[in-house]
Amino acid sequence: MTDFLSDAARQVWRHLFSVHIFAPIVFVLLGVFIMTGCRDNNVAPPAAPRRPVKTMIAPPLSSDASRVLTGEIRAHEEVALAFRLDGRVVNRAVELGDRVSAGQLLAALENDQPRNQLSSARADLDSARAAERVAALNLHRMRLLMPGGAIARSQLDSAKADWQSAQSRCLSSEAALKNAQDNLSWTQLTAPAAGRITAITVQPGQVVSAGQTVMTLAAGDARDAVFDLTTPALLRADDRTALKVTLLADPGIQASGTIRDISPQADSQTRTWRLRISMNQPSEAMALGATVTVTLPDAQPPVIALPASALTRFADKPALLVVDAASRLQLRPVVLARFSAQQIFVSAGIRPGERVVTAGVGTLQPGEKVTLAPEGS
């Protein structure tokens, strides 16, 4: 009986020992099998969302924007009118835009002082002429008395000197009278030629100085188209090729013209060269001051204008990111005709109608799939 109880106790002890020792091992192996099974399911991680990009459709080929200039219509001859004397304006006979004829009175200065100077000059001339007549009569008498020995030779010489002095004074008085007459005439401003008044900078009662511009006259009916040229090498001043000038407000109104001149020196402020085109029989709609455009002759191929923000590089060469039909990015090397701070002008590398990325090109990678951002974003 005792042996039987001892055997039963040993069996229970072995069973408990085996459970306490091997149960953790079984649990560990079971966890390993479960993890291995999860890995074997081959479930792909969720795909990253596509990045939205700002794009635009490449526009059609066009002439280089630097070849299209915008300017204005001006008179072929513009004359800045001014008084030759200092004085106060007492009268202005014309208004802005009036058509005037040659010699027409435009404005006048007060003339009290010039009139007084003229009167004084006339009196001096009368006195000089009287003195010259007396000196001439005295010289004549001396010449009659000299052969008989009634006078000395020195008296004749003195009479001759007095007459010459009187003659000189008479000439001086005549010149002074002429100056006084000119000064009086200069108090009136007259039109040197027929034309139209395009600017007025003086009002009655205003004091002006000699040479100060008071009006601008557009002489004649001939007109020029005036432009600011950034690159003078685009044209030659002696080129007689006909250019087409177009009215900006109505492109249907055009006129041909030829180069009149190109300023030899750039403007100190704008750093541009002044180009003047003489127009042949311009339309009445091309009035003075009207805005016009001209397209300069260009031997270069047409270009595609794009924002400067679209430009990136490929191997130190200019490039663009183009979105293909599968919404993938392609890095496309291009050839730039020119560029500015706002735009680039591509002469080769892309075609009109292709979609080009215009923002954030530095953070995108070729081959990346993208979505198109909404227009205006």
Coordinates of N, CA and C in Angstrom, one line a residue, residues 15-145:
H15 N 4.4 15.2 -13.4 CA 3.5 16.0 -14.3 C 3.5 17.5 -14.0
L16 N 3.6 17.8 -12.7 CA 3.6 19.2 -12.4 C 5.0 19.8 -12.8
F17 N 6.1 19.1 -12.7 CA 7.4 19.6 -13.1 C 7.4 19.9 -14.6
S18 N 6.9 18.9 -15.3 CA 6.9 19.0 -16.8 C 6.1 20.2 -17.2
V19 N 5.0 20.4 -16.6 CA 4.1 21.6 -17.0 C 4.8 22.9 -16.7
H20 N 5.4 23.0 -15.5 CA 6.1 24.3 -15.1 C 7.3 24.6 -16.0
I21 N 8.0 23.6 -16.5 CA 9.2 23.8 -17.2 C 8.9 24.0 -18.7
F22 N 8.1 23.2 -19.3 CA 7.9 23.3 -20.7 C 6.8 24.2 -21.2
A23 N 5.9 24.6 -20.3 CA 4.8 25.5 -20.7 C 5.3 26.8 -21.3
P24 N 6.3 27.5 -20.6 CA 6.8 28.7 -21.3 C 7.4 28.5 -22.6
I25 N 8.1 27.4 -22.8 CA 8.8 27.1 -24.1 C 7.7 26.9 -25.1
V26 N 6.7 26.2 -24.7 CA 5.6 26.0 -25.7 C 5.0 27.3 -26.1
F27 N 4.7 28.2 -25.2 CA 4.1 29.5 -25.5 C 5.1 30.3 -26.4
V28 N 6.4 30.3 -26.1 CA 7.3 31.1 -27.0 C 7.3 30.6 -28.4
L29 N 7.4 29.2 -28.5 CA 7.4 28.7 -29.9 C 6.1 29.0 -30.6
L30 N 5.0 29.0 -29.9 CA 3.7 29.3 -30.5 C 3.7 30.7 -31.0
G31 N 4.2 31.6 -30.2 CA 4.3 33.0 -30.7 C 5.2 33.2 -31.9
V32 N 6.3 32.4 -31.9 CA 7.2 32.5 -33.1 C 6.4 32.1 -34.3
F33 N 5.7 30.9 -34.2 CA 5.0 30.4 -35.3 C 3.9 31.4 -35.8
I34 N 3.3 32.0 -34.9 CA 2.2 33.0 -35.3 C 2.8 34.2 -36.0
M35 N 4.0 34.7 -35.5 CA 4.6 35.9 -36.2 C 5.1 35.5 -37.6
T36 N 5.7 34.3 -37.7 CA 6.1 33.8 -39.0 C 5.0 33.7 -40.0
G37 N 3.8 33.2 -39.4 CA 2.7 33.1 -40.3 C 2.2 34.5 -40.8
C38 N 2.3 35.5 -39.9 CA 1.9 36.8 -40.3 C 2.8 37.4 -41.4
R39 N 4.1 37.1 -41.3 CA 5.0 37.6 -42.3 C 4.8 36.8 -43.6
D40 N 4.4 35.6 -43.5 CA 4.2 34.9 -44.8 C 2.9 35.3 -45.5
N41 N 2.1 36.1 -44.9 CA 0.8 36.5 -45.6 C 1.1 37.5 -46.7
N42 N 2.4 38.2 -46.7 CA 2.8 39.1 -47.8 C 1.8 40.2 -48.1
V43 N 1.4 40.9 -47.0 CA 0.4 42.0 -47.1 C 1.2 43.3 -47.4
A44 N 1.0 44.0 -48.5 CA 1.8 45.2 -48.9 C 1.3 46.4 -48.0
P45 N 2.3 47.2 -47.6 CA 1.9 48.4 -46.8 C 1.1 49.4 -47.7
P46 N 0.3 50.3 -47.1 CA -0.5 51.2 -47.9 C 0.4 52.2 -48.6
A47 N 0.0 52.5 -49.9 CA 0.8 53.4 -50.8 C 0.8 54.8 -50.3
A48 N 1.9 55.6 -50.4 CA 1.9 57.0 -50.0 C 1.1 57.8 -51.0
P49 N 0.4 58.8 -50.5 CA -0.4 59.6 -51.4 C 0.4 60.4 -52.4
R50 N -0.1 60.7 -53.6 CA 0.6 61.4 -54.6 C 0.6 62.9 -54.2
R51 N 1.7 63.6 -54.6 CA 1.9 65.0 -54.3 C 1.2 65.8 -55.4
P52 N 0.4 66.8 -55.0 CA -0.2 67.7 -56.0 C 0.9 68.7 -56.4
V53 N 0.9 69.0 -57.7 CA 1.9 70.0 -58.3 C 1.1 71.0 -59.1
K54 N 1.7 72.2 -59.1 CA 1.1 73.3 -59.9 C 1.7 73.3 -61.3
T55 N 0.9 73.2 -62.4 CA 1.4 73.1 -63.7 C 0.7 74.1 -64.6
M56 N 1.2 74.2 -65.9 CA 0.5 74.9 -66.9 C 0.8 74.3 -68.3
I57 N -0.1 74.5 -69.2 CA 0.1 74.0 -70.6 C 1.0 74.9 -71.3
A58 N 2.1 74.4 -71.9 CA 3.0 75.2 -72.7 C 2.3 75.9 -73.8
P59 N 2.4 77.2 -73.9 CA 1.7 78.0 -75.0 C 2.3 77.7 -76.3
P60 N 1.6 78.2 -77.4 CA 2.1 78.1 -78.7 C 3.4 78.9 -78.9
L61 N 4.2 78.5 -79.9 CA 5.4 79.2 -80.3 C 5.1 80.6 -80.7
S62 N 5.9 81.6 -80.3 CA 5.7 83.0 -80.6 C 7.0 83.6 -80.8
S63 N 7.0 84.9 -81.3 CA 8.2 85.6 -81.4 C 8.8 86.0 -80.0
D64 N 10.0 86.2 -79.9 CA 10.7 86.5 -78.7 C 10.1 87.9 -78.2
A65 N 9.7 87.9 -76.9 CA 9.0 89.1 -76.4 C 9.9 90.3 -76.5
S66 N 11.2 90.1 -76.5 CA 12.1 91.3 -76.6 C 12.1 91.9 -77.9
R67 N 11.5 91.3 -78.9 CA 11.3 91.9 -80.2 C 10.1 92.7 -80.4
V68 N 9.2 92.7 -79.4 CA 7.9 93.4 -79.5 C 8.1 94.6 -78.5
L69 N 8.1 95.8 -79.1 CA 8.3 97.0 -78.3 C 7.0 97.8 -78.2
T70 N 6.8 98.5 -77.1 CA 5.7 99.4 -76.9 C 6.1 100.8 -76.7
G71 N 5.5 101.7 -77.5 CA 5.9 103.1 -77.4 C 4.7 104.0 -77.7
E72 N 5.0 105.2 -78.1 CA 3.9 106.2 -78.3 C 4.2 107.0 -79.6
I73 N 3.1 107.7 -80.0 CA 3.2 108.5 -81.2 C 3.7 109.9 -80.8
R74 N 4.7 110.5 -81.4 CA 5.1 111.9 -81.2 C 5.3 112.6 -82.5
A75 N 5.4 113.9 -82.4 CA 5.6 114.7 -83.6 C 6.9 114.5 -84.2
H76 N 7.0 114.6 -85.5 CA 8.3 114.4 -86.2 C 9.3 115.5 -85.7
E77 N 8.8 116.7 -85.5 CA 9.6 117.8 -85.0 C 8.9 118.4 -83.8
E78 N 9.5 118.4 -82.6 CA 9.0 119.0 -81.4 C 9.9 120.2 -81.1
V79 N 9.3 121.3 -80.9 CA 10.1 122.5 -80.6 C 9.7 123.0 -79.2
A80 N 10.7 123.2 -78.3 CA 10.5 123.7 -77.0 C 10.6 125.3 -77.1
L81 N 9.5 126.0 -76.8 CA 9.5 127.4 -77.0 C 9.7 128.1 -75.7
A82 N 10.5 129.2 -75.7 CA 10.9 129.9 -74.5 C 11.1 131.4 -74.9
F83 N 11.0 132.3 -73.9 CA 11.3 133.7 -74.1 C 12.8 133.9 -74.0
R84 N 13.3 134.9 -74.7 CA 14.7 135.2 -74.6 C 15.1 136.1 -73.5
L85 N 14.1 136.6 -72.8 CA 14.3 137.6 -71.7 C 13.6 137.1 -70.5
D86 N 14.1 137.7 -69.3 CA 13.4 137.5 -68.1 C 12.2 138.4 -68.0
G87 N 11.2 138.0 -67.3 CA 10.0 138.9 -67.2 C 8.8 138.2 -66.7
R88 N 7.7 139.0 -66.6 CA 6.5 138.5 -66.1 C 5.5 138.3 -67.2
V89 N 4.9 137.1 -67.3 CA 3.9 136.9 -68.4 C 2.7 137.6 -68.1
V90 N 2.2 138.5 -69.1 CA 1.0 139.2 -69.0 C -0.1 138.7 -69.9
N91 N 0.3 137.8 -70.9 CA -0.8 137.4 -71.8 C -0.4 136.0 -72.3
R92 N -1.4 135.1 -72.5 CA -1.2 133.9 -73.2 C -2.3 133.7 -74.1
A93 N -2.0 133.6 -75.4 CA -3.0 133.7 -76.4 C -3.5 132.3 -76.9
V94 N -2.9 131.2 -76.5 CA -3.3 129.9 -77.0 C -3.5 129.0 -75.8
E95 N -4.2 127.9 -76.1 CA -4.5 126.8 -75.1 C -3.9 125.5 -75.6
L96 N -3.8 124.6 -74.7 CA -3.3 123.3 -75.0 C -4.1 122.6 -76.1
G97 N -3.4 122.1 -77.1 CA -4.1 121.5 -78.3 C -4.4 122.4 -79.4
D98 N -4.3 123.7 -79.2 CA -4.6 124.6 -80.3 C -3.7 124.5 -81.5
R99 N -4.2 124.6 -82.7 CA -3.4 124.6 -83.9 C -3.0 126.0 -84.2
V100 N -1.8 126.3 -84.5 CA -1.3 127.7 -84.7 C -0.6 127.7 -86.1
S101 N -0.5 128.9 -86.6 CA 0.2 129.2 -87.8 C 1.6 129.8 -87.6
A102 N 2.4 129.9 -88.6 CA 3.7 130.5 -88.4 C 3.6 132.0 -88.1
G103 N 4.3 132.5 -87.1 CA 4.3 133.9 -86.8 C 3.2 134.3 -85.8
Q104 N 2.3 133.4 -85.5 CA 1.2 133.7 -84.6 C 1.6 134.0 -83.2
L105 N 1.0 135.0 -82.5 CA 1.4 135.3 -81.2 C 0.9 134.3 -80.2
L106 N 1.8 133.8 -79.3 CA 1.5 132.8 -78.4 C 1.4 133.3 -77.0
A107 N 2.3 134.2 -76.6 CA 2.3 134.7 -75.2 C 3.2 136.0 -75.2
A108 N 3.0 136.8 -74.2 CA 3.7 138.1 -74.2 C 4.2 138.4 -72.7
L109 N 5.3 139.1 -72.6 CA 5.8 139.6 -71.4 C 5.5 141.1 -71.2
E110 N 5.5 141.6 -70.0 CA 5.4 143.0 -69.8 C 6.6 143.7 -70.5
N111 N 6.3 144.9 -71.1 CA 7.3 145.5 -72.0 C 7.6 146.9 -71.7
D112 N 7.3 147.4 -70.5 CA 7.6 148.8 -70.1 C 9.0 149.1 -70.2
Q113 N 9.9 148.3 -69.6 CA 11.3 148.6 -69.6 C 11.9 148.5 -71.0
P114 N 11.6 147.5 -71.8 CA 12.1 147.5 -73.2 C 11.6 148.7 -74.0
R115 N 10.4 149.1 -73.8 CA 10.0 150.3 -74.5 C 10.8 151.6 -74.1
N116 N 11.0 151.7 -72.8 CA 11.9 152.8 -72.4 C 13.3 152.7 -73.0
Q117 N 13.8 151.5 -73.0 CA 15.2 151.4 -73.6 C 15.2 151.7 -75.1
L118 N 14.1 151.4 -75.8 CA 14.0 151.7 -77.2 C 13.9 153.2 -77.4
S119 N 13.1 153.9 -76.6 CA 13.0 155.4 -76.7 C 14.4 156.0 -76.4
S120 N 15.1 155.5 -75.4 CA 16.4 156.1 -75.1 C 17.4 155.8 -76.3
A121 N 17.3 154.7 -76.9 CA 18.2 154.4 -78.0 C 17.9 155.2 -79.2
R122 N 16.7 155.5 -79.4 CA 16.3 156.4 -80.6 C 16.8 157.8 -80.3
A123 N 16.7 158.3 -79.1 CA 17.2 159.7 -78.8 C 18.7 159.7 -78.9
D124 N 19.4 158.7 -78.4 CA 20.9 158.7 -78.6 C 21.3 158.6 -80.1
L125 N 20.5 157.9 -80.9 CA 20.8 157.9 -82.3 C 20.6 159.3 -83.0
D126 N 19.5 159.9 -82.6 CA 19.3 161.3 -83.1 C 20.4 162.2 -82.8
S127 N 20.9 162.2 -81.5 CA 21.9 163.0 -81.0 C 23.2 162.7 -81.8
A128 N 23.5 161.4 -82.0 CA 24.7 161.0 -82.7 C 24.7 161.5 -84.1
R129 N 23.6 161.4 -84.7 CA 23.5 161.8 -86.1 C 23.6 163.3 -86.3
A130 N 23.1 164.1 -85.3 CA 23.3 165.5 -85.4 C 24.7 165.9 -85.2
A131 N 25.4 165.2 -84.2 CA 26.8 165.5 -84.0 C 27.6 165.1 -85.2
E132 N 27.2 164.1 -85.9 CA 28.0 163.7 -87.1 C 27.8 164.7 -88.2
R133 N 26.6 165.3 -88.3 CA 26.4 166.3 -89.4 C 27.2 167.5 -89.1
V134 N 27.3 168.0 -87.8 CA 28.1 169.1 -87.4 C 29.6 168.9 -87.7
A135 N 30.0 167.7 -87.3 CA 31.4 167.4 -87.6 C 31.8 167.3 -89.0
A136 N 30.8 166.9 -89.9 CA 31.1 166.8 -91.3 C 31.1 168.2 -91.9
L137 N 30.3 169.1 -91.5 CA 30.3 170.5 -92.0 C 31.6 171.2 -91.6
N138 N 32.0 171.0 -90.3 CA 33.2 171.6 -89.8 C 34.5 171.1 -90.6
L139 N 34.5 169.8 -90.9 CA 35.6 169.2 -91.7 C 35.6 169.8 -93.1
H140 N 34.4 170.0 -93.7 CA 34.3 170.6 -95.0 C 34.9 172.0 -95.0
R141 N 34.6 172.8 -94.0 CA 35.1 174.2 -94.0 C 36.6 174.2 -93.8
M142 N 37.1 173.3 -93.0 CA 38.6 173.3 -92.7 C 39.3 172.9 -94.0
R143 N 38.7 172.0 -94.8 CA 39.3 171.6 -96.0 C 39.4 172.8 -97.1
L144 N 38.4 173.7 -97.0 CA 38.3 174.8 -97.9 C 39.4 175.9 -97.5
L145 N 39.6 176.0 -96.2 CA 40.5 177.1 -95.7 C 42.0 176.6 -95.7

